[in-house]
Amino acid sequence: MSHYQNDLYHLNGNVMHHSSFTVGGDNAALVNTLPPGLIINFIMNYVTIWMMTYVIFDYLKLDKWVYFNISAPLMIAKLLLQMKIIHPYIHTQGKSWYGPFVAKYIMDEYKGHVLCHHVSGYCLGDAPTYSWFYDRLMYYHGLVYEYGYLTFGKPEHYAANITLDYFLLATVFGFMFLTVALTYPFLQKAEKTDAAAKKTKSQ
C-alpha cells in the first residue's frame, strides 16, 4: 500500500528511488538518502495494518499476541534487508539475491523490481501474490488522468486520491482476511494459548 501511494500520488521524497540521484552510492536507502515523508507514511500504514490484524485475529479467535510480538521486529528487519542489502544487490549484480532456486520457482525480485517495476512502474510487490490486482488498479488509475477526467492539483484530484487511500485500505483488509482464512489451520488458536496460560497459573 505504501509503495503504491509513494509512487503514484502521494509523491513524497520516495520518487527519488526512480531517478539516478545518489548520495555515497545510495538511493532511497533509509540512511544517506532517507526519502522525506516516507517514515510518516510507513508508520501510519503499519499502525493501521496492526489494527486490522487485531480485528481479524480476534474475529477468527486466533492468538493475536503471537502475531504482534513477532510482526514489528520482522517488518523492520524485512525493510532494512530490502533497502540496505537486497535492493543495491539486484541493481548492481543483475540477478536475484535469494538465489536461482527461489528466483525460478517462487519469485525473482530482480526481474520483478529492476526489469519490471523500474521500467513500467508495475510489479509493486516483492512477491507475486496480489500484485496482479494492484497492477490492474494502477493501469486504470493512470487512464483517468490520461483521458482528462482528473488533473493533478485540482480539488477532484485530491478528493479522488483520498478516496483511493480508503479503497486501498479496504483491499488490504480483504486480502489479509483471505490470507488468514487460507492459512487458518496452521495458525495458533487463542483458546489453546488461554488454556495453557490458565494451566500455568493453576500450577
Short mmCIF file of C-alpha atoms in Angstrom, two decimals:
data_model
loop_
_atom_site.label_atom_id
_atom_site.label_comp_id
_atom_site.label_asym_id
_atom_site.label_seq_id
_atom_site.Cartn_x
_atom_site.Cartn_y
_atom_site.Cartn_z
CA MET A 1 0.00 0.00 0.00
CA SER A 2 2.79 2.44 0.91
CA HIS A 3 4.61 1.60 -2.32
CA TYR A 4 1.51 2.33 -4.39
CA GLN A 5 0.94 5.63 -2.58
CA ASN A 6 4.57 6.75 -2.74
CA ASP A 7 4.97 6.03 -6.44
CA LEU A 8 1.61 7.14 -7.78
CA TYR A 9 0.04 10.04 -5.96
CA HIS A 10 1.43 10.89 -2.53
CA LEU A 11 4.59 11.81 -4.42
CA ASN A 12 6.77 12.23 -1.36
CA GLY A 13 10.56 12.05 -1.43
CA ASN A 14 10.48 8.37 -2.36
CA VAL A 15 10.14 9.35 -6.04
CA MET A 16 13.94 9.77 -5.97
CA HIS A 17 14.03 5.98 -5.97
CA HIS A 18 13.07 6.13 -9.66
CA SER A 19 15.86 8.53 -10.55
CA SER A 20 19.64 8.30 -10.86
CA PHE A 21 20.13 10.52 -7.78
CA THR A 22 22.62 9.07 -5.30
CA VAL A 23 24.49 10.08 -2.16
CA GLY A 24 27.51 7.91 -1.45
CA GLY A 25 26.09 5.38 -3.89
CA ASP A 26 22.76 5.17 -2.04
CA ASN A 27 19.36 5.94 -3.50
CA ALA A 28 16.34 5.96 -1.15
CA ALA A 29 18.25 3.62 1.14
CA LEU A 30 17.00 4.79 4.58
CA VAL A 31 20.32 6.29 5.74
CA ASN A 32 22.14 8.65 3.36
CA THR A 33 19.02 9.20 1.28
CA LEU A 34 16.05 8.80 3.61
CA PRO A 35 13.10 9.98 1.48
CA PRO A 36 11.22 12.93 3.09
CA GLY A 37 7.74 11.88 4.17
CA LEU A 38 8.42 8.16 3.87
CA ILE A 39 8.60 7.37 7.59
CA ILE A 40 5.30 9.11 8.35
CA ASN A 41 3.59 7.17 5.57
CA PHE A 42 5.08 3.86 6.69
CA ILE A 43 4.24 4.35 10.37
CA MET A 44 0.62 5.30 9.66
CA ASN A 45 0.17 2.29 7.39
CA TYR A 46 1.89 -0.11 9.81
CA VAL A 47 -0.33 1.04 12.69
CA THR A 48 -3.41 0.72 10.51
CA ILE A 49 -2.41 -2.80 9.42
CA TRP A 50 -1.83 -3.81 13.03
CA MET A 51 -5.33 -2.61 13.95
CA MET A 52 -6.81 -4.53 11.03
CA THR A 53 -4.91 -7.65 12.07
CA TYR A 54 -6.17 -7.32 15.63
CA VAL A 55 -9.78 -7.20 14.39
CA ILE A 56 -9.34 -10.16 12.01
CA PHE A 57 -7.49 -12.35 14.53
CA ASP A 58 -9.97 -11.50 17.27
CA TYR A 59 -12.92 -12.31 14.99
CA LEU A 60 -11.41 -15.66 14.00
CA LYS A 61 -10.36 -16.38 17.61
CA LEU A 62 -6.68 -16.61 16.74
CA ASP A 63 -3.80 -15.76 19.07
CA LYS A 64 -3.21 -12.17 18.02
CA TRP A 65 -0.41 -11.64 20.55
CA VAL A 66 1.86 -14.13 18.81
CA TYR A 67 1.50 -12.04 15.66
CA PHE A 68 2.08 -8.72 17.41
CA ASN A 69 5.14 -9.96 19.28
CA ILE A 70 6.93 -11.01 16.10
CA SER A 71 5.46 -8.73 13.42
CA ALA A 72 7.10 -5.45 14.45
CA PRO A 73 10.72 -6.71 14.54
CA LEU A 74 10.17 -8.81 11.41
CA MET A 75 8.67 -5.89 9.47
CA ILE A 76 11.57 -3.63 10.42
CA ALA A 77 14.11 -6.35 9.67
CA LYS A 78 12.49 -7.02 6.28
CA LEU A 79 12.53 -3.33 5.40
CA LEU A 80 16.20 -2.95 6.33
CA LEU A 81 17.13 -6.15 4.48
CA GLN A 82 15.37 -5.00 1.34
CA MET A 83 16.63 -1.41 1.32
CA LYS A 84 20.20 -1.88 2.56
CA ILE A 85 21.12 -5.27 1.12
CA ILE A 86 18.74 -6.72 -1.48
CA HIS A 87 17.92 -3.54 -3.38
CA PRO A 88 21.53 -2.45 -4.02
CA TYR A 89 22.47 -6.06 -4.85
CA ILE A 90 19.85 -6.65 -7.54
CA HIS A 91 20.62 -3.29 -9.18
CA THR A 92 24.38 -3.83 -9.26
CA GLN A 93 24.61 -7.61 -9.75
CA GLY A 94 21.71 -8.07 -12.15
CA LYS A 95 20.32 -11.21 -10.52
CA SER A 96 18.19 -12.43 -7.61
CA TRP A 97 19.70 -12.08 -4.14
CA TYR A 98 17.79 -15.19 -3.00
CA GLY A 99 19.50 -17.46 -5.50
CA PRO A 100 18.44 -19.41 -8.61
CA PHE A 101 16.04 -21.84 -6.90
CA VAL A 102 13.89 -19.11 -5.32
CA ALA A 103 14.14 -16.99 -8.46
CA LYS A 104 12.94 -19.85 -10.66
CA TYR A 105 10.21 -21.42 -8.54
CA ILE A 106 9.00 -18.75 -6.08
CA MET A 107 9.86 -15.18 -7.06
CA ASP A 108 12.56 -13.36 -8.97
CA GLU A 109 12.94 -9.93 -7.36
CA TYR A 110 15.47 -8.86 -9.99
CA LYS A 111 13.04 -9.38 -12.87
CA GLY A 112 10.11 -8.09 -10.85
CA HIS A 113 11.76 -4.98 -9.47
CA VAL A 114 14.56 -3.97 -11.84
CA LEU A 115 13.21 -5.20 -15.17
CA CYS A 116 9.52 -4.62 -14.46
CA HIS A 117 8.96 -2.01 -11.75
CA HIS A 118 11.74 0.37 -12.79
CA VAL A 119 10.71 0.09 -16.45
CA SER A 120 6.91 0.20 -16.45
CA GLY A 121 6.05 1.02 -12.82
CA TYR A 122 4.18 -2.26 -12.38
CA CYS A 123 5.23 -5.15 -10.10
CA LEU A 124 4.93 -3.09 -6.91
CA GLY A 125 5.20 -6.04 -4.56
CA ASP A 126 8.24 -8.15 -3.83
CA ALA A 127 6.09 -11.30 -4.16
CA PRO A 128 3.51 -12.10 -6.87
CA THR A 129 0.64 -12.99 -4.52
CA TYR A 130 -1.63 -9.99 -5.10
CA SER A 131 0.49 -7.89 -7.46
CA TRP A 132 -1.84 -8.69 -10.34
CA PHE A 133 -4.62 -6.73 -8.63
CA TYR A 134 -2.53 -3.63 -7.95
CA ASP A 135 -1.08 -3.71 -11.48
CA ARG A 136 -4.60 -3.51 -12.90
CA LEU A 137 -5.63 -0.83 -10.42
CA MET A 138 -2.56 1.19 -11.36
CA TYR A 139 -3.43 0.88 -15.06
CA TYR A 140 -6.97 2.22 -14.61
CA HIS A 141 -5.75 4.84 -12.16
CA GLY A 142 -3.50 6.18 -14.90
CA LEU A 143 -6.24 6.10 -17.51
CA VAL A 144 -8.45 8.61 -15.65
CA TYR A 145 -5.57 11.11 -15.89
CA GLU A 146 -4.73 10.20 -19.47
CA TYR A 147 -8.33 10.81 -20.56
CA GLY A 148 -8.54 14.07 -18.63
CA TYR A 149 -11.10 13.03 -16.04
CA LEU A 150 -8.66 14.07 -13.30
CA THR A 151 -5.97 16.75 -13.36
CA PHE A 152 -3.12 16.88 -10.85
CA GLY A 153 -3.51 19.66 -8.30
CA LYS A 154 -7.23 20.24 -8.79
CA PRO A 155 -9.79 19.57 -6.00
CA GLU A 156 -11.18 16.48 -7.74
CA HIS A 157 -7.64 15.06 -7.90
CA TYR A 158 -7.27 15.26 -4.13
CA ALA A 159 -10.81 14.01 -3.48
CA ALA A 160 -10.31 11.01 -5.76
CA ASN A 161 -6.97 10.06 -4.27
CA ILE A 162 -8.12 10.43 -0.66
CA THR A 163 -10.95 8.09 -1.63
CA LEU A 164 -8.35 5.77 -3.17
CA ASP A 165 -6.46 5.70 0.14
CA TYR A 166 -9.53 4.26 1.83
CA PHE A 167 -10.11 1.87 -1.06
CA LEU A 168 -6.52 0.61 -0.73
CA LEU A 169 -7.11 0.05 2.99
CA ALA A 170 -10.26 -1.92 2.18
CA THR A 171 -8.42 -4.10 -0.34
CA VAL A 172 -5.58 -4.73 2.11
CA PHE A 173 -8.13 -5.73 4.74
CA GLY A 174 -9.85 -8.06 2.25
CA PHE A 175 -6.65 -9.72 1.07
CA MET A 176 -5.42 -10.04 4.65
CA PHE A 177 -8.69 -11.70 5.69
CA LEU A 178 -8.40 -14.08 2.72
CA THR A 179 -4.77 -14.92 3.54
CA VAL A 180 -5.53 -15.55 7.21
CA ALA A 181 -8.56 -17.67 6.28
CA LEU A 182 -6.48 -19.80 3.90
CA THR A 183 -3.73 -20.32 6.49
CA TYR A 184 -6.17 -20.69 9.41
CA PRO A 185 -5.43 -24.40 10.09
CA PHE A 186 -1.74 -23.57 10.65
CA LEU A 187 -2.23 -20.58 12.97
CA GLN A 188 -2.15 -20.58 16.76
CA LYS A 189 -5.68 -20.53 18.20
CA ALA A 190 -6.46 -18.19 21.07
CA GLU A 191 -8.23 -20.95 23.03
CA LYS A 192 -5.05 -23.06 23.18
CA THR A 193 -3.00 -20.12 24.40
CA ASP A 194 -5.60 -19.19 27.02
CA ALA A 195 -5.82 -22.80 28.21
CA ALA A 196 -2.03 -23.06 28.52
CA ALA A 197 -1.93 -19.79 30.47
CA LYS A 198 -4.63 -20.99 32.87
CA LYS A 199 -2.81 -24.28 33.36
CA THR A 200 0.42 -22.45 34.19
CA LYS A 201 -1.34 -20.23 36.74
CA SER A 202 -3.03 -23.21 38.41
CA GLN A 203 0.36 -24.83 38.93
#
